[in-house]
mmCIF file of C-alpha atoms and ligand atoms in Angstrom:
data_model
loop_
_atom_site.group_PDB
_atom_site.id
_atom_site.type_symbol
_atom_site.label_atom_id
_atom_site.label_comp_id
_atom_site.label_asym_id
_atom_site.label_seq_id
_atom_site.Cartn_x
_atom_site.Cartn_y
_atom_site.Cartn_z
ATOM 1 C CA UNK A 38 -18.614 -18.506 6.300
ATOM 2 C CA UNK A 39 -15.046 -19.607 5.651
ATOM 3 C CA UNK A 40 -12.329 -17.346 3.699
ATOM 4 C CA UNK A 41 -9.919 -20.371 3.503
ATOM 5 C CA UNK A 42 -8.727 -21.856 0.319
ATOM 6 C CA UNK A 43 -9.622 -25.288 -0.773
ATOM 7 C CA UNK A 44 -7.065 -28.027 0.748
ATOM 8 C CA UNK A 45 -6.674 -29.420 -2.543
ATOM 9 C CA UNK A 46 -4.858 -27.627 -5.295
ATOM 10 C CA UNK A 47 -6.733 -29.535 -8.078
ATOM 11 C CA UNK A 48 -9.870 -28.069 -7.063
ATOM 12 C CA UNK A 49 -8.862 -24.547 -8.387
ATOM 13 C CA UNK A 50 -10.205 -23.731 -11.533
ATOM 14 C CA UNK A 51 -6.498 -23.256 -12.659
ATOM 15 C CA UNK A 52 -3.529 -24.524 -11.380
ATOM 16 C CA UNK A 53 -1.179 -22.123 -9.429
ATOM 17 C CA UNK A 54 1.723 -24.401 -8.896
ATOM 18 C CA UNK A 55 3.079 -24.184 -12.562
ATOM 19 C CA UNK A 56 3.448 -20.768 -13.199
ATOM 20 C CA UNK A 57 5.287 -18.871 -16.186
ATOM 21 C CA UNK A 58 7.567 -15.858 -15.329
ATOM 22 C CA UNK A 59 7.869 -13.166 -17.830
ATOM 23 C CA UNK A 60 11.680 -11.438 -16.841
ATOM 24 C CA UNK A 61 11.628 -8.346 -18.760
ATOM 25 C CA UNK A 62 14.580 -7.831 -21.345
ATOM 26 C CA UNK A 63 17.745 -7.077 -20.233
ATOM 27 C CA UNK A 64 16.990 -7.570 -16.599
ATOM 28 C CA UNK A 65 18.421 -10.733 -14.996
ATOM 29 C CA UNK A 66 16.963 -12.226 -11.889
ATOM 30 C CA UNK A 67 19.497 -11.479 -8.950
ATOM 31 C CA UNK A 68 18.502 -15.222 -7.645
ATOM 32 C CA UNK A 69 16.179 -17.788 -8.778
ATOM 33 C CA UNK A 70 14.024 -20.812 -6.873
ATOM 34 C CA UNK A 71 15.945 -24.276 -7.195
ATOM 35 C CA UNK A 72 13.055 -25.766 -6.929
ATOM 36 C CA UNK A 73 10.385 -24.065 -9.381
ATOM 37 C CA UNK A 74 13.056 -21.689 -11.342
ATOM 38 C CA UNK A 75 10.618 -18.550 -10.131
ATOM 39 C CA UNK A 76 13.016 -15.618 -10.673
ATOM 40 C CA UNK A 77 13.395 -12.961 -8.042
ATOM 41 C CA UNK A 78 14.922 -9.692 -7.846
ATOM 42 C CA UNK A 79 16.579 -9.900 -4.406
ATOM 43 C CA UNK A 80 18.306 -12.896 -2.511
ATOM 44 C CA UNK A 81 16.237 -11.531 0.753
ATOM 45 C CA UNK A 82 12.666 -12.873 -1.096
ATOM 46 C CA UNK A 83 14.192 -15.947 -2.824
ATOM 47 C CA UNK A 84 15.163 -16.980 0.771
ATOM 48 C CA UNK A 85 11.222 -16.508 2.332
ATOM 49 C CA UNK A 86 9.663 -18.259 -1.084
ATOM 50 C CA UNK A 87 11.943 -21.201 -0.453
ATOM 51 C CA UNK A 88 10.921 -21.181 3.327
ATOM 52 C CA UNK A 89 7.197 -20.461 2.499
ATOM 53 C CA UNK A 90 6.590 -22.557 -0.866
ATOM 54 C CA UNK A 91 9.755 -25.245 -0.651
ATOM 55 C CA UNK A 92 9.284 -25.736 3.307
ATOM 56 C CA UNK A 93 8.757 -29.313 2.945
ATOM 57 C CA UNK A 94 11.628 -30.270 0.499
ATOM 58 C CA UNK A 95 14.256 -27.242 1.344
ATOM 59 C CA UNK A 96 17.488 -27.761 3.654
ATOM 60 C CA UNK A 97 17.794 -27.233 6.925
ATOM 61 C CA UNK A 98 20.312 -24.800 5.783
ATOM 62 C CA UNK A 99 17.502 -23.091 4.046
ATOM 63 C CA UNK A 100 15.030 -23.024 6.679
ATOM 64 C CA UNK A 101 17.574 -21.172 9.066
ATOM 65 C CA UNK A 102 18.045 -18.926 6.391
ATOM 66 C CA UNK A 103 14.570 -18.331 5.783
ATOM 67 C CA UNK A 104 14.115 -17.977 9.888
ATOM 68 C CA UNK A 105 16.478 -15.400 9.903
ATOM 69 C CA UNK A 106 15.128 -13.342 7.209
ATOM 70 C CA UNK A 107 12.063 -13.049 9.387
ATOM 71 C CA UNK A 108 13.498 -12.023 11.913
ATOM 72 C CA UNK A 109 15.182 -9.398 10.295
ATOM 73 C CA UNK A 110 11.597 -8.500 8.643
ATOM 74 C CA UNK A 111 9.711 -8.280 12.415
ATOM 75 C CA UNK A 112 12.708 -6.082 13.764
ATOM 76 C CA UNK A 113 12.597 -3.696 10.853
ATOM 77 C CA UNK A 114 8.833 -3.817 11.010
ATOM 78 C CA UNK A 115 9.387 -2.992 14.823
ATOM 79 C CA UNK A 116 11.775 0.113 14.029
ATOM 80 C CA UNK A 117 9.329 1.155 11.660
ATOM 81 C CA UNK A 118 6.393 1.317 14.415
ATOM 82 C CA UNK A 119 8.855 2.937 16.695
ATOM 83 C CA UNK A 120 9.985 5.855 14.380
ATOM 84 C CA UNK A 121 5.865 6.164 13.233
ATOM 85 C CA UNK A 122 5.389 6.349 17.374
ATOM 86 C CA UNK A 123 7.802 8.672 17.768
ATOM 87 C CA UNK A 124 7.214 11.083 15.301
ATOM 88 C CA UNK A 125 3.333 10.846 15.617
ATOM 89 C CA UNK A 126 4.378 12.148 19.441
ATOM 90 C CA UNK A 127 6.777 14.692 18.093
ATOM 91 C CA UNK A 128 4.080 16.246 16.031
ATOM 92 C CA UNK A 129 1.235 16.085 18.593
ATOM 93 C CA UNK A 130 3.434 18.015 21.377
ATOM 94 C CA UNK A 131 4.658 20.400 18.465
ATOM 95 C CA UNK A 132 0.908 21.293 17.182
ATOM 96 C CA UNK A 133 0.097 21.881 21.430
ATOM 97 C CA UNK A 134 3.093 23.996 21.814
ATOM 98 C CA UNK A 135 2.062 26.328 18.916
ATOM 99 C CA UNK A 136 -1.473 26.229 19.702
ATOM 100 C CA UNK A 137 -0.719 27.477 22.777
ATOM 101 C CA UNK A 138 1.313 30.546 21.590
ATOM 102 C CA UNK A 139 -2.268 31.399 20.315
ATOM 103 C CA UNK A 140 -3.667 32.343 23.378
ATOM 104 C CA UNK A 141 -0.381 34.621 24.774
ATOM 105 C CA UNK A 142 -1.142 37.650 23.192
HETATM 106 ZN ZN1 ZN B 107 10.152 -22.001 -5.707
#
């Protein structure tokens, strides 16, 4: 059995590449696709659309960009799994330590 998607976007029942953004009132979009107008509300995930969707028309400025916000992304995902480690290790050692003031008395 195969979980991939069809190769061919005009064999979805309904096209996802033209889709309509609802931008509530009063909020603007902090940056927006120049290729699709898709509003976003950080430059950070303009930058990986353009480098996910746009990878065959975007700039090579563009693609650096988009390479360097995943790197940022795997070294903040690696801090992340660092402090988790850390702390999960912390907490172990504390629980042992009070367990074993349970058996001084
Ligand atoms: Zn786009």
């Amino acid at each position: 059995m195969s979980n991939s998607l069809p190769t061919q976007p005009e064999t979805y029942a309904e096209s996802i590449i033209h889709e309509e953004y609802d931008v509530p009132p009063g909020e603007d979009p902090v940056a927006t696709c120049p290729y699709c107008e898709r509003p976003f509300t950080s430059e950070q995930l303009a930058t990986v659309h353009i480098g996910v969707r746009h990878t065959d028309v975007c700039s090579e400025a563009e693609r650096e960009a988009y390479e360097e916000e995943l790197e940022a992304a795997e070294h903040d995902l690696f801090t992340f799994h660092a402090k988790a480690a850390v702390s999960i290790f912390l907490i172990y050692f504390m629980f042992s330590f009070i367990y074993s003031l349970a058996w001084i008395d």
